[in-house]
Tab-separated table of C-alpha atoms in Angstrom:
chain	number	residue	atom	x	y	z
A	215	UNK	CA	20.074	44.476	-50.954
A	216	UNK	CA	18.754	43.742	-48.010
A	217	UNK	CA	17.723	46.646	-45.845
A	218	UNK	CA	18.917	48.886	-48.845
A	219	UNK	CA	16.854	51.730	-48.008
A	220	UNK	CA	18.055	52.169	-44.407
A	221	UNK	CA	21.754	51.494	-45.409
A	222	UNK	CA	22.046	54.028	-48.098
A	223	UNK	CA	20.226	56.854	-46.446
A	224	UNK	CA	22.623	56.467	-43.689
A	225	UNK	CA	25.885	56.429	-46.296
A	226	UNK	CA	24.302	59.621	-47.584
A	227	UNK	CA	24.084	61.210	-44.033
A	228	UNK	CA	27.832	59.591	-43.313
A	229	UNK	CA	29.171	61.198	-46.847
A	230	UNK	CA	27.091	64.319	-45.744
A	231	UNK	CA	28.972	64.779	-42.532
A	232	UNK	CA	32.462	64.087	-44.343
A	233	UNK	CA	31.602	66.969	-46.855
A	234	UNK	CA	30.800	69.642	-44.749
A	235	UNK	CA	33.570	71.638	-44.916
A	236	UNK	CA	33.233	71.661	-48.540
A	237	UNK	CA	29.602	72.691	-48.773
A	238	UNK	CA	29.865	74.983	-46.126
A	239	UNK	CA	32.846	77.036	-47.690
A	240	UNK	CA	30.892	76.663	-50.877
A	241	UNK	CA	31.236	79.918	-52.955
A	242	UNK	CA	32.809	81.776	-49.957
A	243	UNK	CA	35.999	83.854	-50.693
A	244	UNK	CA	39.383	82.115	-48.732
A	245	UNK	CA	40.607	85.490	-48.061
A	246	UNK	CA	42.314	84.677	-44.619
A	247	UNK	CA	42.107	87.265	-41.974
A	248	UNK	CA	42.282	90.977	-42.387
A	249	UNK	CA	45.586	92.318	-41.668
A	250	UNK	CA	45.798	94.224	-38.630
A	251	UNK	CA	47.704	97.664	-39.105
A	252	UNK	CA	50.757	98.203	-36.785
A	253	UNK	CA	51.151	101.820	-35.693
A	254	UNK	CA	54.936	101.786	-36.096
A	255	UNK	CA	57.366	104.454	-36.087
A	256	UNK	CA	61.319	104.413	-37.105
A	257	UNK	CA	62.067	104.426	-33.819
A	258	UNK	CA	59.753	101.854	-32.390
A	259	UNK	CA	60.625	98.257	-32.419
A	260	UNK	CA	59.037	95.181	-30.771
A	261	UNK	CA	59.899	93.664	-28.267
A	262	UNK	CA	60.845	90.649	-29.618
A	263	UNK	CA	61.794	89.507	-33.797
A	264	UNK	CA	58.337	89.560	-35.680
A	265	UNK	CA	59.072	85.948	-36.324
A	266	UNK	CA	59.120	84.814	-32.522
A	267	UNK	CA	56.611	87.101	-31.567
A	268	UNK	CA	54.029	85.333	-34.166
A	269	UNK	CA	54.901	82.153	-32.790
A	270	UNK	CA	55.390	82.438	-28.962
A	271	UNK	CA	53.604	86.097	-28.440
A	272	UNK	CA	51.187	83.779	-25.885
A	273	UNK	CA	53.895	82.396	-24.190
A	274	UNK	CA	55.671	85.915	-23.516
A	275	UNK	CA	52.554	87.317	-22.117
A	276	UNK	CA	52.935	84.608	-19.755
A	277	UNK	CA	56.209	85.103	-18.472
A	278	UNK	CA	55.147	88.441	-18.293
A	279	UNK	CA	52.330	88.020	-16.200
A	280	UNK	CA	54.223	85.910	-13.799
A	281	UNK	CA	57.440	87.887	-13.628
A	282	UNK	CA	55.406	90.956	-12.626
A	283	UNK	CA	52.880	89.635	-10.314
A	284	UNK	CA	54.791	86.684	-8.759
A	285	UNK	CA	58.450	88.505	-8.955
A	286	UNK	CA	57.626	91.847	-9.100
A	287	UNK	CA	59.793	92.787	-11.975
A	288	UNK	CA	58.474	95.597	-14.263
A	289	UNK	CA	61.186	95.409	-16.423
A	290	UNK	CA	61.445	93.062	-19.628
A	291	UNK	CA	65.265	92.717	-21.130
A	292	UNK	CA	65.101	91.184	-24.515
A	293	UNK	CA	67.421	89.021	-26.629
A	294	UNK	CA	68.831	92.025	-27.816
A	295	UNK	CA	68.972	93.490	-24.719
A	296	UNK	CA	66.701	96.135	-24.954
A	297	UNK	CA	64.784	96.826	-22.086
A	298	UNK	CA	60.867	97.334	-21.917
A	299	UNK	CA	58.245	98.309	-19.260
A	300	UNK	CA	56.447	95.152	-18.467
A	301	UNK	CA	52.916	96.193	-19.324
A	302	UNK	CA	49.999	95.478	-22.179
A	303	UNK	CA	50.345	99.201	-23.021
A	304	UNK	CA	54.457	98.484	-24.346
A	305	UNK	CA	52.395	96.057	-26.415
A	306	UNK	CA	49.277	98.337	-27.331
A	307	UNK	CA	51.256	101.654	-28.406
A	308	UNK	CA	51.826	99.765	-31.408
A	309	UNK	CA	49.001	96.934	-31.774
A	310	UNK	CA	45.762	98.832	-31.132
A	311	UNK	CA	44.285	99.725	-34.019
A	312	UNK	CA	41.594	97.792	-36.119
A	313	UNK	CA	42.080	95.780	-39.453
A	314	UNK	CA	42.115	96.880	-43.077
A	315	UNK	CA	40.292	93.987	-45.256
A	316	UNK	CA	42.693	91.430	-46.415
A	317	UNK	CA	44.280	92.378	-49.901
A	318	UNK	CA	47.360	89.961	-49.906
A	319	UNK	CA	48.619	86.643	-48.653
A	320	UNK	CA	48.811	83.482	-49.785
A	321	UNK	CA	45.415	83.000	-51.913
A	322	UNK	CA	43.938	86.446	-53.203
A	323	UNK	CA	40.312	86.370	-53.876
A	324	UNK	CA	38.803	89.811	-54.289
A	325	UNK	CA	36.612	90.177	-51.307
A	326	UNK	CA	36.630	89.789	-47.461
A	327	UNK	CA	34.615	87.567	-45.804
A	328	UNK	CA	34.963	90.393	-42.533
A	329	UNK	CA	34.677	89.126	-38.848
A	330	UNK	CA	32.855	86.564	-37.145
A	331	UNK	CA	29.582	87.279	-35.309
A	332	UNK	CA	29.610	84.752	-32.705
A	333	UNK	CA	28.696	85.354	-29.166
A	334	UNK	CA	31.835	83.227	-28.214
A	335	UNK	CA	34.570	85.473	-29.706
A	336	UNK	CA	35.354	89.177	-29.658
A	337	UNK	CA	33.330	91.350	-32.197
A	338	UNK	CA	35.372	94.381	-32.049
A	339	UNK	CA	37.713	95.599	-34.732
A	340	UNK	CA	40.680	95.693	-32.437
A	341	UNK	CA	44.404	94.089	-33.233
A	342	UNK	CA	44.317	90.497	-32.080
A	343	UNK	CA	40.781	90.077	-33.122
A	344	UNK	CA	40.881	89.163	-36.689
A	345	UNK	CA	43.540	86.579	-36.686
A	346	UNK	CA	42.373	85.004	-33.195
A	347	UNK	CA	38.720	85.209	-34.808
A	348	UNK	CA	39.692	83.323	-37.801
A	349	UNK	CA	41.941	80.493	-35.755
A	350	UNK	CA	38.685	80.243	-33.354
A	351	UNK	CA	41.078	81.045	-30.464
A	352	UNK	CA	40.111	83.173	-27.940
A	353	UNK	CA	42.027	85.491	-25.643
A	354	UNK	CA	41.984	85.579	-21.718
A	355	UNK	CA	43.243	88.537	-21.467
A	356	UNK	CA	40.003	90.722	-21.620
A	357	UNK	CA	38.589	88.490	-19.021
A	358	UNK	CA	40.802	90.630	-16.438
A	359	UNK	CA	42.177	93.623	-17.999
A	360	UNK	CA	40.196	96.355	-19.301
A	361	UNK	CA	39.780	96.661	-23.307
A	362	UNK	CA	42.462	97.725	-25.676
A	363	UNK	CA	40.556	101.437	-25.746
A	364	UNK	CA	41.838	102.824	-22.956
A	365	UNK	CA	45.124	102.247	-24.612
A	366	UNK	CA	44.785	104.987	-27.296
A	367	UNK	CA	44.375	107.874	-24.551
B	50	UNK	CA	58.049	41.101	-34.107
B	51	UNK	CA	54.870	41.727	-35.445
B	52	UNK	CA	54.926	44.962	-33.617
B	53	UNK	CA	57.957	45.402	-35.046
B	54	UNK	CA	56.665	45.793	-38.887
B	55	UNK	CA	54.202	47.601	-38.192
B	56	UNK	CA	56.468	50.235	-36.435
B	57	UNK	CA	58.875	50.290	-39.042
B	58	UNK	CA	56.104	50.709	-41.857
B	59	UNK	CA	55.150	53.787	-39.797
B	60	UNK	CA	58.792	55.155	-39.393
B	61	UNK	CA	59.091	54.742	-43.381
B	62	UNK	CA	56.285	56.650	-44.141
B	63	UNK	CA	57.466	59.559	-41.666
B	64	UNK	CA	60.425	58.959	-43.787
B	65	UNK	CA	59.017	59.309	-47.315
B	66	UNK	CA	56.957	62.267	-46.046
B	67	UNK	CA	60.287	64.058	-44.642
B	68	UNK	CA	62.271	63.103	-47.606
B	69	UNK	CA	59.560	64.098	-49.769
B	70	UNK	CA	59.309	67.612	-48.802
B	71	UNK	CA	62.479	68.585	-47.526
B	72	UNK	CA	64.513	67.257	-50.298
B	73	UNK	CA	62.327	66.408	-53.397
B	74	UNK	CA	60.284	69.659	-52.807
B	75	UNK	CA	57.218	67.667	-53.445
B	76	UNK	CA	55.409	69.434	-50.957
B	77	UNK	CA	52.397	69.896	-53.947
B	78	UNK	CA	52.476	66.122	-54.015
B	79	UNK	CA	52.206	65.630	-50.287
B	80	UNK	CA	50.129	68.507	-49.607
B	81	UNK	CA	47.328	68.235	-52.467
B	82	UNK	CA	47.496	65.354	-54.186
B	83	UNK	CA	47.927	62.739	-51.467
B	84	UNK	CA	45.352	64.360	-49.332
B	85	UNK	CA	42.649	64.033	-52.031
B	86	UNK	CA	43.542	60.446	-53.251
B	87	UNK	CA	42.905	59.474	-49.829
B	88	UNK	CA	39.511	61.467	-49.388
B	89	UNK	CA	38.316	59.918	-52.488
B	90	UNK	CA	39.828	56.428	-51.118
B	91	UNK	CA	38.552	56.918	-47.639
B	92	UNK	CA	34.922	57.497	-48.892
B	93	UNK	CA	34.732	55.613	-52.150
B	94	UNK	CA	35.945	52.172	-50.030
B	95	UNK	CA	33.887	52.866	-47.079
B	96	UNK	CA	30.599	53.138	-49.357
B	97	UNK	CA	31.860	50.468	-51.259
B	98	UNK	CA	32.693	47.882	-48.309
B	99	UNK	CA	28.990	48.958	-46.674
B	100	UNK	CA	27.326	48.048	-49.910
B	101	UNK	CA	28.785	44.960	-50.089
B	102	UNK	CA	27.833	44.025	-46.587
B	103	UNK	CA	24.471	45.407	-47.221
B	104	UNK	CA	24.102	42.495	-50.161
B	105	UNK	CA	24.585	39.767	-47.685
B	106	UNK	CA	21.587	38.226	-46.824
B	107	UNK	CA	20.212	39.026	-43.366
B	108	UNK	CA	20.297	36.005	-41.084
B	109	UNK	CA	17.546	35.190	-38.897
B	110	UNK	CA	16.731	37.360	-35.649
B	111	UNK	CA	18.991	35.900	-33.332
B	112	UNK	CA	17.722	36.803	-29.582
B	113	UNK	CA	20.399	37.496	-27.102
B	114	UNK	CA	20.746	35.713	-24.383
B	115	UNK	CA	21.744	38.927	-21.941
B	116	UNK	CA	18.273	39.770	-21.666
B	117	UNK	CA	15.111	38.114	-21.070
B	118	UNK	CA	12.789	37.611	-24.270
B	119	UNK	CA	9.366	38.507	-24.017
B	120	UNK	CA	7.208	35.841	-22.754
B	121	UNK	CA	4.483	35.025	-20.714
B	122	UNK	CA	2.708	38.101	-19.188
B	123	UNK	CA	4.084	37.436	-15.767
B	124	UNK	CA	7.416	37.609	-16.570
B	125	UNK	CA	9.534	40.797	-17.307
B	126	UNK	CA	10.744	41.901	-20.623
B	127	UNK	CA	14.334	43.084	-20.496
B	128	UNK	CA	13.034	45.746	-23.096
B	129	UNK	CA	16.721	46.986	-24.260
B	130	UNK	CA	18.526	43.914	-24.253
B	131	UNK	CA	16.144	42.046	-25.941
B	132	UNK	CA	13.807	44.277	-27.765
B	133	UNK	CA	10.284	43.790	-29.268
B	134	UNK	CA	9.857	47.175	-30.821
B	135	UNK	CA	11.819	49.566	-32.966
B	136	UNK	CA	12.222	52.065	-30.216
B	137	UNK	CA	14.060	49.577	-28.068
B	138	UNK	CA	16.661	48.620	-31.167
B	139	UNK	CA	17.472	52.020	-31.442
B	140	UNK	CA	17.743	52.220	-27.367
B	141	UNK	CA	20.127	48.907	-27.667
B	142	UNK	CA	22.203	50.579	-30.645
B	143	UNK	CA	22.902	53.989	-29.292
B	144	UNK	CA	23.927	52.058	-26.231
B	145	UNK	CA	26.402	50.120	-28.370
B	146	UNK	CA	27.506	52.706	-30.612
B	147	UNK	CA	28.166	55.678	-27.732
B	148	UNK	CA	29.159	53.580	-24.760
B	149	UNK	CA	30.514	50.090	-25.851
B	150	UNK	CA	27.575	47.938	-24.145
B	151	UNK	CA	29.241	45.025	-25.226
B	152	UNK	CA	32.718	45.514	-24.052
B	153	UNK	CA	31.285	46.564	-20.808
B	154	UNK	CA	30.389	42.759	-20.199
B	155	UNK	CA	33.917	42.156	-20.982
B	156	UNK	CA	34.932	39.061	-18.560
B	157	UNK	CA	38.227	37.692	-17.590
B	158	UNK	CA	38.466	33.974	-16.898
B	159	UNK	CA	41.524	32.724	-14.467
B	160	UNK	CA	42.510	29.451	-13.028
B	161	UNK	CA	43.109	30.130	-9.276
B	162	UNK	CA	44.202	27.670	-6.879
B	163	UNK	CA	41.649	27.131	-5.002
B	164	UNK	CA	41.271	24.551	-1.551
B	165	UNK	CA	40.381	21.330	-3.785
B	166	UNK	CA	42.923	22.398	-6.842
B	167	UNK	CA	42.773	24.908	-9.553
B	168	UNK	CA	39.349	26.634	-9.754
B	169	UNK	CA	37.924	28.176	-12.615
B	170	UNK	CA	37.183	31.986	-11.847
B	171	UNK	CA	35.695	34.890	-13.730
B	172	UNK	CA	35.811	38.321	-13.158
B	173	UNK	CA	34.625	41.657	-14.350
B	174	UNK	CA	37.173	43.262	-16.624
B	175	UNK	CA	36.516	46.816	-17.404
B	176	UNK	CA	39.970	48.577	-18.335
B	177	UNK	CA	39.631	47.757	-21.902
B	178	UNK	CA	35.884	48.919	-22.279
B	179	UNK	CA	37.308	51.986	-20.137
B	180	UNK	CA	40.738	52.481	-22.754
B	181	UNK	CA	38.120	52.399	-25.835
B	182	UNK	CA	35.758	54.560	-24.769
B	183	UNK	CA	38.356	57.081	-23.475
B	184	UNK	CA	40.067	56.647	-27.087
B	185	UNK	CA	37.238	56.615	-29.249
B	186	UNK	CA	35.438	59.845	-27.776
B	187	UNK	CA	38.699	61.953	-27.530
B	188	UNK	CA	39.349	61.028	-31.470
B	189	UNK	CA	35.817	62.161	-31.914
B	190	UNK	CA	36.197	65.657	-29.990
B	191	UNK	CA	39.849	66.005	-31.491
B	192	UNK	CA	37.951	65.282	-35.166
B	193	UNK	CA	35.633	68.107	-34.200
B	194	UNK	CA	37.818	70.064	-33.145
B	195	UNK	CA	40.179	70.268	-36.234
B	196	UNK	CA	36.846	71.579	-38.385
B	197	UNK	CA	38.062	75.483	-37.179
B	198	UNK	CA	41.121	74.908	-39.445
B	199	UNK	CA	38.304	73.685	-42.600
B	200	UNK	CA	35.502	75.901	-42.246
B	201	UNK	CA	35.193	79.849	-41.496
B	202	UNK	CA	33.268	81.157	-40.030
B	203	UNK	CA	33.520	78.544	-37.510
B	204	UNK	CA	30.510	77.309	-35.910
B	205	UNK	CA	29.597	78.027	-32.485
B	206	UNK	CA	29.398	74.403	-31.370
B	207	UNK	CA	33.245	73.649	-32.667
B	208	UNK	CA	34.030	76.711	-30.427
B	209	UNK	CA	32.335	75.480	-27.427
B	210	UNK	CA	34.055	72.274	-27.585
B	211	UNK	CA	37.508	74.101	-27.816
B	212	UNK	CA	36.960	75.696	-25.271
B	213	UNK	CA	35.497	72.819	-22.901
B	214	UNK	CA	38.265	70.788	-24.312
B	215	UNK	CA	40.693	73.359	-23.219
B	216	UNK	CA	38.911	74.613	-19.938
B	217	UNK	CA	41.637	73.901	-17.249
B	218	UNK	CA	43.700	76.455	-19.376
B	219	UNK	CA	47.094	74.838	-18.474
B	220	UNK	CA	49.869	76.305	-20.349
B	221	UNK	CA	49.759	78.454	-23.318
B	222	UNK	CA	48.389	77.553	-25.866
B	223	UNK	CA	45.955	76.000	-23.698
B	224	UNK	CA	46.691	71.980	-23.455
B	225	UNK	CA	43.756	69.942	-24.557
B	226	UNK	CA	42.156	67.395	-22.603
B	227	UNK	CA	41.661	65.102	-25.266
B	228	UNK	CA	45.139	65.369	-26.209
B	229	UNK	CA	46.385	64.098	-22.908
B	230	UNK	CA	43.306	61.203	-22.974
B	231	UNK	CA	44.088	60.105	-26.378
B	232	UNK	CA	47.892	59.673	-25.714
B	233	UNK	CA	47.528	57.862	-22.635
B	234	UNK	CA	44.305	55.708	-23.990
B	235	UNK	CA	46.395	54.772	-27.172
B	236	UNK	CA	49.396	53.897	-25.182
B	237	UNK	CA	47.076	51.631	-22.817
B	238	UNK	CA	45.762	50.132	-26.021
B	239	UNK	CA	49.126	49.304	-27.155
B	240	UNK	CA	50.504	48.192	-23.884
B	241	UNK	CA	47.760	45.686	-23.401
B	242	UNK	CA	48.325	43.756	-26.477
B	243	UNK	CA	52.314	43.186	-25.722
B	244	UNK	CA	51.898	42.818	-22.106
B	245	UNK	CA	48.985	40.137	-21.509
B	246	UNK	CA	50.639	37.070	-23.743
B	247	UNK	CA	47.115	35.848	-24.872
B	248	UNK	CA	46.611	39.072	-26.201
B	249	UNK	CA	49.971	39.446	-27.656
B	250	UNK	CA	49.539	36.273	-29.477
B	251	UNK	CA	46.576	36.871	-31.225
B	252	UNK	CA	47.783	40.456	-32.222
B	253	UNK	CA	48.743	40.950	-35.604
B	254	UNK	CA	50.715	43.404	-37.586
B	255	UNK	CA	47.178	45.000	-38.840
B	256	UNK	CA	46.496	45.537	-35.088
B	257	UNK	CA	49.960	47.066	-34.663
B	258	UNK	CA	49.904	49.640	-37.227
B	259	UNK	CA	46.836	51.649	-36.706
B	260	UNK	CA	47.677	52.037	-33.075
B	261	UNK	CA	51.288	53.471	-34.426
B	262	UNK	CA	49.762	55.484	-37.044
B	263	UNK	CA	47.359	56.941	-34.631
B	264	UNK	CA	49.923	57.729	-31.784
B	265	UNK	CA	52.495	59.233	-34.466
B	266	UNK	CA	49.759	61.416	-35.677
B	267	UNK	CA	48.751	62.210	-32.334
B	268	UNK	CA	52.338	63.138	-31.607
B	269	UNK	CA	52.709	65.101	-34.859
B	270	UNK	CA	49.936	67.390	-33.440
B	271	UNK	CA	50.895	67.582	-30.707
B	272	UNK	CA	54.378	68.891	-31.397
B	273	UNK	CA	52.939	71.364	-34.070
B	274	UNK	CA	50.621	72.726	-31.059
B	275	UNK	CA	53.035	73.101	-28.097
B	276	UNK	CA	56.588	72.382	-29.474
B	277	UNK	CA	57.156	73.844	-33.049
B	278	UNK	CA	54.643	75.916	-33.497
B	279	UNK	CA	53.489	76.358	-37.388
B	280	UNK	CA	51.501	79.607	-38.772
B	281	UNK	CA	48.081	78.303	-37.876
B	282	UNK	CA	46.814	81.016	-40.369
B	283	UNK	CA	48.307	79.835	-43.236
B	284	UNK	CA	47.468	76.429	-42.795
B	285	UNK	CA	43.726	77.640	-42.117
B	286	UNK	CA	43.756	79.146	-45.956
B	287	UNK	CA	45.380	76.090	-47.087
B	288	UNK	CA	42.787	73.896	-45.560
B	289	UNK	CA	40.087	75.938	-46.384
B	290	UNK	CA	41.798	76.004	-50.381
B	291	UNK	CA	41.363	72.516	-50.095
B	292	UNK	CA	38.180	72.269	-49.090
B	293	UNK	CA	37.043	74.708	-52.143
B	294	UNK	CA	39.425	72.737	-54.368
B	295	UNK	CA	41.528	75.965	-55.029
B	296	UNK	CA	44.663	74.572	-52.860
B	297	UNK	CA	47.543	76.701	-52.499
B	298	UNK	CA	50.487	75.324	-51.001
B	299	UNK	CA	51.446	77.594	-47.864
B	300	UNK	CA	54.844	79.076	-47.736
B	301	UNK	CA	57.370	78.492	-44.550
B	302	UNK	CA	55.368	75.666	-43.129
B	303	UNK	CA	57.562	73.177	-41.440
B	304	UNK	CA	57.755	69.877	-42.307
B	305	UNK	CA	56.214	68.182	-39.517
B	306	UNK	CA	53.063	69.474	-40.981
B	307	UNK	CA	53.463	67.610	-43.982
B	308	UNK	CA	54.310	64.618	-41.930
B	309	UNK	CA	50.794	64.875	-40.001
B	310	UNK	CA	48.631	65.524	-42.917
B	311	UNK	CA	50.709	62.667	-44.958
B	312	UNK	CA	49.799	59.951	-41.941
B	313	UNK	CA	46.509	61.300	-41.867
B	314	UNK	CA	45.728	60.614	-45.168
B	315	UNK	CA	47.770	57.222	-45.089
B	316	UNK	CA	45.162	56.358	-42.397
B	317	UNK	CA	42.661	57.309	-44.004
B	318	UNK	CA	43.170	55.567	-47.591
B	319	UNK	CA	43.923	52.641	-45.101
B	320	UNK	CA	40.639	52.853	-43.715
B	321	UNK	CA	38.584	50.798	-45.884
B	322	UNK	CA	41.104	48.288	-46.340
B	323	UNK	CA	41.450	47.347	-42.737
B	324	UNK	CA	39.784	46.836	-38.932
B	325	UNK	CA	39.156	50.070	-38.768
B	326	UNK	CA	35.684	49.692	-40.646
B	327	UNK	CA	34.435	48.536	-37.734
B	328	UNK	CA	33.238	52.469	-37.605
B	329	UNK	CA	30.834	51.199	-40.218
B	330	UNK	CA	30.199	47.618	-39.464
B	331	UNK	CA	29.065	48.339	-35.836
B	332	UNK	CA	25.852	49.540	-37.501
B	333	UNK	CA	25.165	46.098	-39.275
B	334	UNK	CA	25.429	43.936	-35.839
B	335	UNK	CA	23.243	41.444	-36.326
B	336	UNK	CA	22.851	40.353	-32.927
B	337	UNK	CA	22.183	44.234	-31.933
B	338	UNK	CA	20.218	45.648	-34.839
B	339	UNK	CA	17.123	43.209	-35.313
B	340	UNK	CA	13.847	43.232	-33.382
B	341	UNK	CA	13.798	39.784	-31.072
B	342	UNK	CA	10.403	39.034	-32.980
B	343	UNK	CA	10.924	36.033	-33.824
B	344	UNK	CA	7.705	34.060	-33.273
B	345	UNK	CA	5.738	37.341	-33.670
B	346	UNK	CA	6.338	38.239	-36.615
B	347	UNK	CA	6.652	35.436	-39.966
B	348	UNK	CA	10.288	35.768	-41.288
B	349	UNK	CA	11.157	34.303	-44.773
B	350	UNK	CA	14.556	33.163	-45.308
B	351	UNK	CA	15.901	35.084	-48.232
B	352	UNK	CA	17.473	32.628	-49.999
B	353	UNK	CA	14.859	30.610	-50.153
B	354	UNK	CA	14.340	29.335	-53.791
B	355	UNK	CA	11.320	30.280	-55.237
B	356	UNK	CA	8.992	27.517	-55.983
B	357	UNK	CA	6.199	26.798	-57.845
B	358	UNK	CA	3.100	25.832	-55.518
B	359	UNK	CA	0.893	22.926	-56.418
B	360	UNK	CA	-1.986	22.678	-54.171
B	361	UNK	CA	-4.569	19.668	-53.384
B	362	UNK	CA	-6.817	21.697	-55.374
B	363	UNK	CA	-4.587	22.289	-58.998
B	364	UNK	CA	-3.581	18.166	-58.244
B	365	UNK	CA	-7.300	17.463	-58.153
B	366	UNK	CA	-8.164	19.789	-61.516
B	367	UNK	CA	-5.650	18.308	-63.331
B	368	UNK	CA	-5.862	14.612	-62.467
B	369	UNK	CA	-10.244	14.469	-61.795
B	370	UNK	CA	-11.125	12.621	-64.675
B	371	UNK	CA	-8.464	9.831	-64.084
B	372	UNK	CA	-9.257	9.514	-60.147
B	373	UNK	CA	-12.997	9.154	-61.038
B	374	UNK	CA	-12.128	6.062	-63.578
B	375	UNK	CA	-10.331	4.342	-60.961
B	376	UNK	CA	-12.860	4.797	-58.101
B	377	UNK	CA	-10.742	7.257	-55.933
B	378	UNK	CA	-12.607	9.907	-53.979
B	379	UNK	CA	-13.003	13.469	-55.302
B	380	UNK	CA	-14.326	16.742	-53.351
B	381	UNK	CA	-15.245	18.271	-56.306
B	382	UNK	CA	-17.910	16.835	-58.919
């Protein structure tokens, strides 16, 4: 080879970049996020079905914000005709506590890697945090609203 | 026609993934076996091709005409375009790789009607440069952003990039700027090929195929993010499982995820066999990556045969007696 040293060094760097996730995850448990606890009683019911909420909660929150702030509506009628007060407190009644370490899920290694210590993310143990940290999605709710700890009063 | 073949090929690939997962129930094939195979083919093929290129002899230094070569002291040398130092070469390569310096020099040639008949006119043509720049940078950012699905905890630089990319906070989930730029740029690169007759004439199926593939990958990704919401937590667990060699097929993931991952796998496997290898090849551009020191340093042609040198001294040692006999002058007695 001509200039073999440089070419092979560059290839090693390239392969190192490609295999970065393999080495980064090496020896860590693939536990998934901690499972948030829903403080649900027999009578309470979520605004929309859980499947829908999982996929579209952010859009529902945006819709709530717009209808409250721009149209002055204070109530939301869901797909089953049930009425809810448009307020974050409606959510936080049930979805306000912390998490328990993940014990189930698709892949079940023993231990849980826990939360992320990262300045960009919320490090509290509130409901939203574990999944949002896991997917690296930072909700903008708390840049205006006061934190969810007020909800438990 | 050539574009149509490539388009049909991509459609067939999408159908294979859809039918394979939905009808044949082979989600572990499309989710696990195909990605692993593609990764091996990609890394192996890439390394193989670069090493093969590395075995070709390096040609004599090619001083490029786009910059003044080092000459007399009162002539100003263009230190980046025609470098005589390693640093100059590094800067020149960086400009080439990061900002496509050569493409920036792209010109267009036209025949225009002048006062005395047709006139040849040259002009600057920056759209291709700009389109490729947007395309490649968006692609890079999108690839880095995908790291958030492969590693846990997510490093700060990935989060920062993610935040910057969605900084306009349009809609929820926030629209990534690179998603928009990427689709626009791919569309531009494609339209350029079919709308400019000269470019269309030289375009091959191998030019259209990657464009269609990349476009389909982008669209399937955008659909998954904004329209058919997929379970991101399950997908991340699956992706980390792949990286840890303990893949578990997630339950209840839509077929669009398999289409996305299958197209990505095919693109990766196709990579070393195709023009996409310019990713590695650009580093080996002979007119860009060599110091222009033809006359400052002695360069030996790498394929010169090794010849035995017979100097006059040896010659005289061999024939001294005979030379003396016939009366030829010798240097040593």
